[in-house]
Amino acid sequence: MATTIDNSNAVQATKKKHLGIPEAVFVEDVDSFMKQPGNETADAVLRKLDEQYQKYKYMELNLSQKKLRLKNQIPQITQTLEILRHMQKKKETTEPMETHFLLADNVYCKALVPPTEKVCLWLGANVMLEYDIDEAQALLEKNLSTASRNLETVEEDLDFLRDQFTTTEVNMARVYNWDVKRRSKENLLKSADKS
């Protein structure tokens, strides 16, 4: 009894994990599959499978873009955290910190930054807020862990999608081959009837 519960929980966890991505069902018996309602012709079934395949491709495009954004975001957050840690060490001293900051592409400016307790962070959408260094560090660490978790989830979803591609492609090939065999049998029967 406990094994059944564990298996159903594992299935539910998998469905929750890839929520929004429909699972492609492998067609084992093409004959019985083609007898189901809505599967009147091989062309109609192939159109449905191709439509499903195109949906998977669209999902892959969106997830790939999200993965790229996250891969760019994580190093930026890490670099900002390193700067905050450096500023935290320097805030105990009275001498200003010398830095170079980017004005435009390949144009840097030299600046002396006095020891400070506050920093300003770009939050996005043209919003900048002032934080204590400790608060900023906590916020960025939280954002870094969230971005890393999201990246793992996106990579798992992409792996799941690749499995769905493969299943859908195999289903399309099986239905196509079934149709070729069916047509060749019909042609053989027609030629046998004529002779």
Short mmCIF file of C-alpha atoms in Angstrom, two decimals:
data_model
loop_
_atom_site.label_atom_id
_atom_site.label_comp_id
_atom_site.label_asym_id
_atom_site.label_seq_id
_atom_site.Cartn_x
_atom_site.Cartn_y
_atom_site.Cartn_z
CA MET A 1 0.00 0.00 0.00
CA ALA A 2 2.82 2.42 0.87
CA THR A 3 4.50 1.73 -2.48
CA THR A 4 1.38 2.78 -4.36
CA ILE A 5 1.19 6.04 -2.43
CA ASP A 6 4.87 6.75 -3.06
CA ASN A 7 4.47 6.10 -6.80
CA SER A 8 1.43 8.36 -7.08
CA ASN A 9 3.27 11.08 -5.16
CA ALA A 10 6.22 10.75 -7.54
CA VAL A 11 3.89 11.10 -10.54
CA GLN A 12 2.20 14.13 -8.96
CA ALA A 13 5.59 15.69 -8.21
CA THR A 14 6.65 15.20 -11.84
CA LYS A 15 3.43 16.80 -13.10
CA LYS A 16 3.83 19.74 -10.72
CA LYS A 17 7.48 20.09 -11.66
CA HIS A 18 6.68 20.55 -15.35
CA LEU A 19 3.39 22.37 -14.89
CA GLY A 20 2.19 23.88 -18.12
CA ILE A 21 4.11 21.51 -20.38
CA PRO A 22 1.81 18.72 -21.59
CA GLU A 23 3.37 15.29 -21.59
CA ALA A 24 3.54 13.50 -24.93
CA VAL A 25 2.07 10.02 -24.67
CA PHE A 26 3.98 7.31 -26.52
CA VAL A 27 1.84 5.47 -29.08
CA GLU A 28 2.63 1.80 -28.58
CA ASP A 29 -0.15 0.23 -30.63
CA VAL A 30 -0.72 2.39 -33.70
CA ASP A 31 -3.67 0.27 -34.91
CA SER A 32 -5.70 0.82 -31.74
CA PHE A 33 -4.56 4.47 -31.60
CA MET A 34 -5.87 5.09 -35.13
CA LYS A 35 -9.24 3.55 -34.20
CA GLN A 36 -9.80 6.12 -31.42
CA PRO A 37 -12.32 8.92 -32.05
CA GLY A 38 -10.73 11.92 -33.74
CA ASN A 39 -8.05 9.82 -35.42
CA GLU A 40 -9.92 9.11 -38.67
CA THR A 41 -7.03 9.67 -41.07
CA ALA A 42 -3.27 9.53 -40.76
CA ASP A 43 -3.04 13.06 -42.17
CA ALA A 44 -5.28 14.43 -39.41
CA VAL A 45 -3.23 12.63 -36.74
CA LEU A 46 0.04 13.83 -38.26
CA ARG A 47 -1.31 17.41 -38.29
CA LYS A 48 -2.21 17.11 -34.58
CA LEU A 49 1.19 15.69 -33.74
CA ASP A 50 2.93 18.38 -35.78
CA GLU A 51 0.88 21.05 -34.00
CA GLN A 52 1.91 19.56 -30.65
CA TYR A 53 5.54 19.49 -31.84
CA GLN A 54 5.36 23.18 -32.82
CA LYS A 55 3.97 24.03 -29.37
CA TYR A 56 6.93 22.25 -27.79
CA LYS A 57 9.29 24.22 -30.06
CA TYR A 58 7.65 27.49 -28.96
CA MET A 59 7.98 26.49 -25.30
CA GLU A 60 11.63 25.60 -25.91
CA LEU A 61 12.25 29.03 -27.44
CA ASN A 62 10.72 30.79 -24.43
CA LEU A 63 12.60 28.62 -21.93
CA SER A 64 15.88 29.09 -23.82
CA GLN A 65 15.44 32.87 -23.70
CA LYS A 66 14.67 32.68 -19.98
CA LYS A 67 17.76 30.50 -19.44
CA LEU A 68 19.92 33.03 -21.31
CA ARG A 69 18.54 35.91 -19.19
CA LEU A 70 19.24 33.99 -15.99
CA LYS A 71 22.75 33.03 -17.12
CA ASN A 72 23.46 36.73 -17.72
CA GLN A 73 21.80 37.84 -14.48
CA ILE A 74 23.65 35.46 -12.12
CA PRO A 75 27.18 36.79 -12.85
CA GLN A 76 25.92 40.37 -12.51
CA ILE A 77 24.44 39.63 -9.09
CA THR A 78 27.61 37.80 -8.05
CA GLN A 79 29.78 40.72 -9.14
CA THR A 80 27.57 43.20 -7.27
CA LEU A 81 27.80 41.03 -4.13
CA GLU A 82 31.60 41.02 -4.39
CA ILE A 83 31.59 44.81 -4.65
CA LEU A 84 29.34 45.07 -1.59
CA ARG A 85 31.64 42.79 0.41
CA HIS A 86 34.60 44.94 -0.61
CA MET A 87 32.71 48.10 0.42
CA GLN A 88 31.84 46.50 3.74
CA LYS A 89 35.54 45.91 4.45
CA LYS A 90 36.39 49.48 3.44
CA LYS A 91 33.66 51.18 5.49
CA GLU A 92 35.76 50.75 8.65
CA THR A 93 38.55 52.88 7.18
CA THR A 94 38.46 56.64 6.72
CA GLU A 95 40.25 56.76 3.39
CA PRO A 96 38.17 56.86 0.20
CA MET A 97 38.04 53.89 -2.13
CA GLU A 98 39.30 54.45 -5.68
CA THR A 99 37.18 52.89 -8.40
CA HIS A 100 36.57 52.97 -12.13
CA PHE A 101 33.00 52.88 -13.38
CA LEU A 102 31.52 52.44 -16.82
CA LEU A 103 30.13 55.59 -18.46
CA ALA A 104 29.52 54.11 -21.90
CA ASP A 105 30.87 51.22 -23.95
CA ASN A 106 34.64 51.15 -23.39
CA VAL A 107 34.56 54.52 -21.55
CA TYR A 108 35.42 54.39 -17.86
CA CYS A 109 35.70 57.15 -15.30
CA LYS A 110 37.86 57.21 -12.18
CA ALA A 111 36.17 58.14 -8.90
CA LEU A 112 36.98 58.33 -5.19
CA VAL A 113 34.17 56.89 -3.07
CA PRO A 114 34.17 57.86 0.61
CA PRO A 115 33.34 55.14 3.17
CA THR A 116 29.57 54.78 3.31
CA GLU A 117 26.83 52.86 5.05
CA LYS A 118 24.38 53.13 2.12
CA VAL A 119 24.30 51.90 -1.47
CA CYS A 120 21.80 52.33 -4.30
CA LEU A 121 20.63 49.29 -6.26
CA TRP A 122 18.89 49.22 -9.64
CA LEU A 123 15.82 47.08 -9.17
CA GLY A 124 14.73 47.26 -12.79
CA ALA A 125 11.99 49.18 -14.61
CA ASN A 126 13.92 52.42 -13.99
CA VAL A 127 13.68 51.98 -10.22
CA MET A 128 16.64 52.57 -7.91
CA LEU A 129 16.44 52.27 -4.12
CA GLU A 130 18.87 53.12 -1.37
CA TYR A 131 19.75 50.34 1.08
CA ASP A 132 22.10 49.82 3.98
CA ILE A 133 25.00 47.67 2.82
CA ASP A 134 23.80 44.74 4.96
CA GLU A 135 20.24 44.98 3.59
CA ALA A 136 21.53 45.23 0.02
CA GLN A 137 23.73 42.18 0.56
CA ALA A 138 20.82 40.18 2.00
CA LEU A 139 18.57 41.19 -0.91
CA LEU A 140 21.18 40.27 -3.51
CA GLU A 141 21.93 36.92 -1.84
CA LYS A 142 18.21 36.16 -1.89
CA ASN A 143 18.00 37.20 -5.57
CA LEU A 144 21.05 35.07 -6.39
CA SER A 145 19.57 31.96 -4.76
CA THR A 146 16.23 32.57 -6.51
CA ALA A 147 17.92 33.04 -9.89
CA SER A 148 20.02 29.88 -9.38
CA ARG A 149 16.92 27.88 -8.41
CA ASN A 150 15.03 29.25 -11.43
CA LEU A 151 17.93 28.33 -13.72
CA GLU A 152 17.88 24.74 -12.41
CA THR A 153 14.11 24.56 -12.96
CA VAL A 154 14.42 25.93 -16.50
CA GLU A 155 17.16 23.41 -17.32
CA GLU A 156 14.99 20.56 -15.97
CA ASP A 157 12.04 21.82 -18.03
CA LEU A 158 14.24 21.97 -21.14
CA ASP A 159 15.35 18.37 -20.54
CA PHE A 160 11.71 17.35 -20.11
CA LEU A 161 10.85 19.17 -23.36
CA ARG A 162 13.60 17.33 -25.23
CA ASP A 163 12.02 14.05 -24.10
CA GLN A 164 8.65 15.30 -25.39
CA PHE A 165 10.26 16.20 -28.75
CA THR A 166 11.66 12.72 -29.07
CA THR A 167 8.37 11.05 -28.13
CA THR A 168 6.40 13.22 -30.55
CA GLU A 169 8.88 12.63 -33.39
CA VAL A 170 8.74 8.87 -32.80
CA ASN A 171 4.93 8.98 -32.73
CA MET A 172 4.90 10.90 -36.03
CA ALA A 173 7.25 8.37 -37.62
CA ARG A 174 5.19 5.43 -36.34
CA VAL A 175 1.91 6.89 -37.65
CA TYR A 176 3.52 7.75 -40.99
CA ASN A 177 4.99 4.24 -41.34
CA TRP A 178 1.63 2.73 -40.35
CA ASP A 179 -0.03 4.77 -43.10
CA VAL A 180 2.59 3.70 -45.68
CA LYS A 181 2.02 0.03 -44.77
CA ARG A 182 -1.76 0.50 -44.91
CA ARG A 183 -1.57 2.11 -48.37
CA SER A 184 0.76 -0.58 -49.71
CA LYS A 185 -1.67 -3.27 -48.46
CA GLU A 186 -4.55 -1.45 -50.17
CA ASN A 187 -2.56 -1.20 -53.39
CA LEU A 188 -1.70 -4.92 -53.23
CA LEU A 189 -5.36 -5.78 -52.68
CA LYS A 190 -6.42 -3.56 -55.59
CA SER A 191 -3.82 -5.07 -57.90
CA ALA A 192 -4.82 -8.59 -56.77
CA ASP A 193 -8.50 -7.81 -57.45
CA LYS A 194 -7.68 -6.52 -60.96
CA SER A 195 -5.81 -9.64 -61.94
#
